[in-house]
């Protein structure tokens, strides 16, 4: 255990050093206010989903876990590894930073130290930060006790431990899609409680010098850039900041961040392609549901969308799994533009039907594909296969109606129902097979 006097010296040094860095050239009062209430940066694109990783073991008694997060720099989003750090002084807890959507931008609310764990957007960072409060440990007098149910305290002799799974279960926000931001149509929907609003007025302290250096090293590590790793950083977590700094320096020397990396990073949006693809599927579903799009038109649109997904998949395979380069992105955008015009024309060409249960089910299937693509639960290959199947079913409905003067007989309805059941089962499996975009 670290004594109160040594912790106080660490706290004074860390806070003073932090305020002298370029990231915090403001007065102490202003820094505390900006950290607890303000937004330090605004970005037009959402952060990638949170990666799943294993918490390193506790390096020594007295350390507190700070979860990893997506930060923004001159090369776009980059992952800051989760790590164990010493608090500035006894009795303080870490409130993680979070991204919040408002006014069509994503704003970063920096983390801070304080006597309570305040609001951090409901983001489930794991390891005790389940979206509400912190339950990986607690202060009891001058000592910090670790909750074995959330903290990896297996490699050191720690007597200040307890085990409480109930408090974690009751304060964990289920986030199967690993969304990394609060608000907006697809973000985590949680508002601060009255207690969290009151805690925002507590005395807060900046991140320590080690924490700030930790983020600066991550910003210079090419392997941590989302535009390079596609949302899967090379270093997810580290036992302490110093251990990662050595790794980051090796990466910086072996392959520094280039001007092209910075250009790609600033324009890179891990959700851009899947959002646009999801929007196209959504427009097909809306057209079917309203009757503005016939089954034949939907079949053609689904085939075009499947072809685009096939192209994205082929490009990524050619890149060894890396994100698409600028030329490839431009080619995909051109194809999406053509599909967008086609869908618009189909929805405004006067070819309308009176939708029935068959059309509604077609719309529901396209809606489920859109949801899977938007959440990342469907890969490009899975979306391609789902759209090909749906295009086949749509074409079958179209052919049957043409052959029967606009109607379908009972055997034809039953056949389409069986095909839709099969397609529905496949969509369900693809959305729950743990393969993610």
Coordinates of C-alpha atoms in Angstrom, one line a residue, residues 259-429:
X259 CA 1.5 12.1 -44.6
X260 CA -0.7 9.6 -46.4
X261 CA -1.7 8.0 -43.1
X262 CA -2.8 11.4 -41.8
X263 CA -4.8 12.1 -44.9
X264 CA -6.5 8.8 -44.8
X265 CA -7.1 9.0 -41.1
X266 CA -8.8 12.4 -41.3
X267 CA -11.2 11.2 -43.9
X268 CA -11.5 7.7 -42.6
X269 CA -14.9 6.7 -41.1
X270 CA -15.2 3.1 -40.0
X271 CA -19.0 3.5 -40.1
X272 CA -19.1 5.4 -43.5
X273 CA -19.5 2.4 -45.8
X274 CA -21.7 0.4 -43.5
X275 CA -23.9 3.4 -42.8
X276 CA -24.4 4.2 -46.5
X277 CA -25.0 0.5 -47.3
X278 CA -27.5 0.3 -44.4
X279 CA -29.2 3.5 -45.6
X280 CA -29.6 2.0 -49.1
X281 CA -31.1 -1.2 -47.7
X282 CA -33.4 1.0 -45.5
X283 CA -34.6 2.9 -48.6
X284 CA -35.4 -0.4 -50.4
X285 CA -37.4 -1.5 -47.3
X286 CA -39.2 1.8 -47.2
X287 CA -40.1 1.6 -50.9
X288 CA -41.4 -1.9 -50.5
X289 CA -43.4 -1.1 -47.4
X290 CA -45.0 2.0 -49.1
X291 CA -45.7 0.2 -52.4
X292 CA -43.5 2.7 -54.4
X293 CA -41.0 0.0 -55.2
X294 CA -42.2 -3.2 -56.9
X295 CA -40.6 -6.6 -56.1
X296 CA -38.9 -6.6 -59.4
X297 CA -37.3 -3.2 -58.7
X298 CA -36.3 -4.4 -55.2
X299 CA -34.7 -7.5 -56.8
X300 CA -32.6 -5.3 -59.0
X301 CA -31.6 -3.0 -56.2
X302 CA -30.6 -5.9 -53.9
X303 CA -28.5 -7.4 -56.7
X304 CA -26.7 -4.1 -57.1
X305 CA -26.1 -3.8 -53.4
X306 CA -24.8 -7.3 -53.2
X307 CA -22.4 -6.5 -56.0
X308 CA -21.1 -3.5 -54.1
X309 CA -20.5 -5.6 -51.0
X310 CA -18.7 -8.1 -53.1
X311 CA -16.4 -5.4 -54.4
X312 CA -15.7 -4.1 -50.9
X313 CA -14.9 -7.6 -49.8
X314 CA -12.6 -8.2 -52.8
X315 CA -10.8 -4.9 -52.2
X316 CA -10.2 -5.7 -48.5
X317 CA -8.9 -9.1 -49.3
X318 CA -6.5 -7.6 -51.8
X319 CA -5.3 -5.2 -49.1
X320 CA -4.6 -8.0 -46.7
X321 CA -7.6 -7.1 -44.5
X322 CA -6.6 -3.4 -44.3
X323 CA -9.2 -0.6 -44.9
X324 CA -9.8 0.5 -48.5
X325 CA -7.4 3.0 -50.0
X326 CA -8.5 6.3 -51.5
X327 CA -8.9 4.9 -55.1
X328 CA -11.0 2.0 -53.9
X329 CA -13.2 4.2 -51.7
X330 CA -13.8 6.4 -54.7
X331 CA -14.8 3.4 -56.8
X332 CA -17.3 2.2 -54.2
X333 CA -18.7 5.7 -53.8
X334 CA -19.4 5.8 -57.5
X335 CA -21.2 2.5 -57.4
X336 CA -23.2 3.6 -54.3
X337 CA -24.1 6.9 -56.1
X338 CA -25.4 4.9 -59.1
X339 CA -27.5 2.6 -56.7
X340 CA -28.8 5.7 -54.9
X341 CA -30.1 7.2 -58.2
X342 CA -31.6 3.8 -59.2
X343 CA -33.5 3.6 -55.9
X344 CA -34.7 7.1 -56.2
X345 CA -36.0 6.5 -59.7
X346 CA -37.7 3.3 -58.7
X347 CA -39.5 5.1 -55.9
X348 CA -40.6 8.0 -58.2
X349 CA -41.4 6.3 -61.5
X350 CA -45.1 5.8 -60.9
X351 CA -44.8 2.0 -60.8
X352 CA -46.6 1.4 -57.6
X353 CA -48.4 -1.6 -56.0
X354 CA -50.7 -2.0 -53.1
X355 CA -48.4 -3.7 -50.5
X356 CA -49.6 -6.8 -48.9
X357 CA -48.1 -9.3 -46.5
X358 CA -45.7 -10.5 -49.1
X359 CA -44.3 -7.0 -49.7
X360 CA -44.2 -6.3 -46.0
X361 CA -42.1 -9.3 -45.3
X362 CA -39.7 -8.4 -48.1
X363 CA -39.4 -5.0 -46.5
X364 CA -38.8 -6.5 -43.1
X365 CA -36.0 -8.7 -44.4
X366 CA -34.3 -5.7 -46.0
X367 CA -34.8 -3.8 -42.7
X368 CA -33.0 -6.6 -40.8
X369 CA -30.2 -6.6 -43.3
X370 CA -29.9 -2.8 -42.8
X371 CA -29.8 -3.2 -39.1
X372 CA -27.1 -5.9 -39.3
X373 CA -25.0 -3.8 -41.6
X374 CA -25.4 -0.6 -39.5
X375 CA -24.5 -2.3 -36.2
X376 CA -21.5 -4.1 -37.8
X377 CA -22.9 -7.6 -36.9
X378 CA -23.0 -8.4 -40.6
X379 CA -19.7 -8.5 -42.5
X380 CA -19.6 -7.5 -46.2
X381 CA -19.6 -11.1 -47.3
X382 CA -22.7 -11.9 -45.1
X383 CA -24.5 -8.8 -46.3
X384 CA -23.7 -9.8 -49.9
X385 CA -25.2 -13.3 -49.4
X386 CA -28.3 -11.9 -47.6
X387 CA -28.9 -9.4 -50.4
X388 CA -28.4 -12.0 -53.1
X389 CA -30.9 -14.3 -51.4
X390 CA -33.4 -11.5 -50.9
X391 CA -33.0 -10.4 -54.6
X392 CA -33.8 -14.0 -55.6
X393 CA -36.9 -14.0 -53.5
X394 CA -38.0 -10.6 -54.8
X395 CA -37.5 -11.7 -58.4
X396 CA -39.5 -14.9 -57.7
X397 CA -42.4 -12.7 -56.4
X398 CA -42.1 -10.5 -59.4
X399 CA -42.2 -13.4 -61.9
X400 CA -45.2 -15.0 -60.2
X401 CA -47.2 -11.8 -60.3
X402 CA -46.4 -11.2 -63.9
X403 CA -47.4 -14.7 -64.8
X404 CA -50.7 -14.3 -62.9
X405 CA -51.8 -10.8 -64.0
X406 CA -50.5 -9.1 -60.8
X407 CA -51.5 -11.7 -58.2
X408 CA -50.0 -14.8 -56.6
X409 CA -51.9 -18.0 -56.0
X410 CA -51.8 -20.0 -52.8
X411 CA -49.0 -22.5 -53.8
X412 CA -46.8 -19.5 -55.0
X413 CA -47.4 -17.7 -51.7
X414 CA -46.4 -20.9 -49.7
X415 CA -43.3 -21.3 -51.8
X416 CA -42.2 -17.7 -51.2
X417 CA -43.0 -18.1 -47.5
X418 CA -40.6 -21.1 -47.3
X419 CA -37.9 -19.2 -49.1
X420 CA -38.4 -16.2 -46.8
X421 CA -38.2 -18.5 -43.7
X422 CA -34.9 -19.8 -44.9
X423 CA -33.6 -16.3 -45.6
X424 CA -34.8 -15.1 -42.2
X425 CA -32.9 -17.9 -40.5
X426 CA -29.7 -17.1 -42.4
X427 CA -30.0 -13.4 -41.4
X428 CA -30.5 -14.3 -37.8
X429 CA -27.4 -16.6 -37.8

